[in-house]
Amino acid sequence: MTVQYAMDEGSITLPAGYTDRTVNIFVQEPLTDGLSNLQVARDTARHDETLDEYVDRQIGLLKRKIKGLSIKSRETVVLAGCDADGIEIETRYNSNGKSVYQRQCAILLANGKALIFTATNTVPFTSAQLAIWRRMIDTFIPA
């Protein structure tokens, strides 16, 4: 069995057993005072894993990989575009002596796949940037 995989640039046929783990990175060019980037990552939740359990597990993995990772906030949000629950976290850590600030929102799709939206900044997010973040993730509509 094969799977036809579509992407913006075209499509390819994959043998059975391949899973999409791609990451899309969207950057603002030219850079203004908006969000400099938005990443969309794909993952697979464990069998019968809830969204809370998935996020707990991922935070544990991140804390093991990123020394000094601090979870500043965690809240359940509803994405307006698809009326789906997500969990949004705000994190901070240091990389090469510089602060890194992130907003992440994870959602589980009906097929057990997870989507993780991430915005990264080198300074705390402004209220205008947070409004852009909210507008972007609220537009997600599942296929």
Coordinates of C-alpha atoms in Angstrom, one line a residue:
M1 CA 0.0 0.0 0.0
T2 CA 1.2 3.5 -0.8
V3 CA 0.2 7.0 0.3
Q4 CA 0.1 10.1 -1.9
Y5 CA 1.5 12.9 0.1
A6 CA 0.7 16.5 -1.0
M7 CA 2.7 19.6 -0.2
D8 CA 2.6 23.1 -1.6
E9 CA 5.3 22.4 -4.2
G10 CA 3.8 19.1 -5.5
S11 CA 3.3 15.6 -4.2
I12 CA 5.1 12.3 -3.8
T13 CA 4.1 8.7 -3.3
L14 CA 5.3 7.1 -0.1
P15 CA 5.4 3.4 0.8
A16 CA 3.3 2.3 3.7
G17 CA 4.6 3.0 7.2
Y18 CA 5.8 6.6 6.6
T19 CA 4.5 9.2 9.1
D20 CA 4.5 12.9 8.5
R21 CA 6.8 14.6 11.0
T22 CA 7.5 17.7 9.0
V23 CA 7.9 21.2 10.5
N24 CA 6.7 24.3 8.7
I25 CA 8.5 27.5 9.5
F26 CA 6.9 30.7 8.5
V27 CA 9.0 33.9 8.8
Q28 CA 8.0 37.5 8.4
E29 CA 9.9 39.3 5.7
P30 CA 10.7 42.0 6.0
L31 CA 10.7 41.8 9.8
T32 CA 8.5 44.4 11.5
D33 CA 7.2 44.4 15.0
G34 CA 4.9 41.4 14.4
L35 CA 5.9 37.8 15.2
S36 CA 9.2 37.0 13.6
N37 CA 8.2 33.4 13.0
L38 CA 5.6 30.7 13.4
Q39 CA 6.4 27.0 13.4
V40 CA 4.0 24.2 13.0
A41 CA 5.2 20.8 14.0
R42 CA 3.5 17.4 13.7
D43 CA 3.6 14.5 16.1
T44 CA 1.7 11.4 17.1
A45 CA 0.1 11.0 20.5
R46 CA 0.3 7.7 22.2
H47 CA -2.7 5.3 22.1
D48 CA -5.5 6.8 24.2
E49 CA -3.3 9.7 25.4
T50 CA -5.3 12.8 26.3
L51 CA -4.2 16.3 25.4
D52 CA -3.2 16.9 29.0
E53 CA -1.1 13.7 29.1
Y54 CA 0.5 14.5 25.8
V55 CA 1.5 18.0 26.9
D56 CA 2.8 16.7 30.3
R57 CA 4.9 14.2 28.4
Q58 CA 6.3 16.7 26.0
I59 CA 7.1 19.2 28.8
G60 CA 9.0 16.4 30.5
L61 CA 11.0 15.7 27.3
L62 CA 11.7 19.5 26.9
K63 CA 12.9 19.8 30.5
R64 CA 15.3 17.0 30.0
K65 CA 16.7 18.5 26.7
I66 CA 16.7 22.2 27.6
K67 CA 18.5 23.1 30.8
G68 CA 16.8 25.8 32.8
L69 CA 13.5 25.6 30.9
S70 CA 10.8 27.5 32.9
I71 CA 7.1 27.1 32.3
K72 CA 5.6 30.5 32.9
S73 CA 2.0 29.7 32.2
R74 CA -0.2 26.8 31.0
E75 CA -3.9 27.2 30.0
T76 CA -6.6 25.4 28.1
V77 CA -7.7 27.5 25.1
V78 CA -10.4 27.0 22.4
L79 CA -9.2 27.6 18.9
A80 CA -12.0 29.7 17.3
G81 CA -11.4 28.4 13.7
C82 CA -12.2 24.8 14.6
D83 CA -13.8 24.9 18.1
A84 CA -11.1 22.6 19.3
D85 CA -9.4 22.6 22.7
G86 CA -5.7 23.3 22.8
I87 CA -3.2 23.7 25.6
E88 CA -1.1 26.8 25.4
I89 CA 2.2 27.1 27.3
E90 CA 4.5 30.0 27.8
T91 CA 8.2 29.1 28.3
R92 CA 11.5 30.8 28.9
Y93 CA 15.1 29.5 28.7
N94 CA 18.6 30.6 28.0
S95 CA 20.5 29.6 24.8
N96 CA 24.1 30.7 24.3
G97 CA 23.7 33.3 27.1
K98 CA 20.5 34.8 25.6
S99 CA 16.9 34.6 26.8
V100 CA 14.5 32.7 24.5
Y101 CA 10.7 33.2 25.0
Q102 CA 8.2 30.8 23.4
R103 CA 4.5 30.5 23.1
Q104 CA 3.3 27.0 22.2
C105 CA -0.2 25.6 21.5
A106 CA -0.8 21.9 21.1
I107 CA -4.0 20.3 19.8
L108 CA -4.9 16.7 19.2
L109 CA -6.7 15.8 16.0
A110 CA -9.3 13.1 15.7
N111 CA -6.8 10.7 14.1
G112 CA -4.4 10.8 17.2
K113 CA -2.0 13.2 15.5
A114 CA -0.8 16.3 17.3
L115 CA -0.1 19.8 15.9
I116 CA 2.1 22.1 17.8
F117 CA 2.2 25.8 17.0
T118 CA 5.3 27.7 18.3
A119 CA 6.3 31.3 18.2
T120 CA 9.8 32.2 19.5
N121 CA 11.2 35.6 20.5
T122 CA 14.4 36.9 22.1
V123 CA 12.5 39.4 24.2
P124 CA 9.1 39.0 26.0
F125 CA 6.2 39.1 23.7
T126 CA 4.4 42.4 23.4
S127 CA 0.6 42.6 23.7
A128 CA 0.5 43.3 19.9
Q129 CA 2.5 40.2 19.2
L130 CA 0.3 38.1 21.5
A131 CA -2.7 39.4 19.6
I132 CA -1.1 38.3 16.3
W133 CA -0.3 34.9 17.8
R134 CA -3.9 34.5 18.9
R135 CA -5.3 35.5 15.5
M136 CA -3.0 33.1 13.7
I137 CA -3.8 30.0 15.7
D138 CA -7.5 30.8 15.9
T139 CA -7.6 30.5 12.1
F140 CA -6.6 26.8 12.1
I141 CA -9.2 24.6 10.4
P142 CA -8.6 20.8 10.3
A143 CA -8.6 19.1 6.9

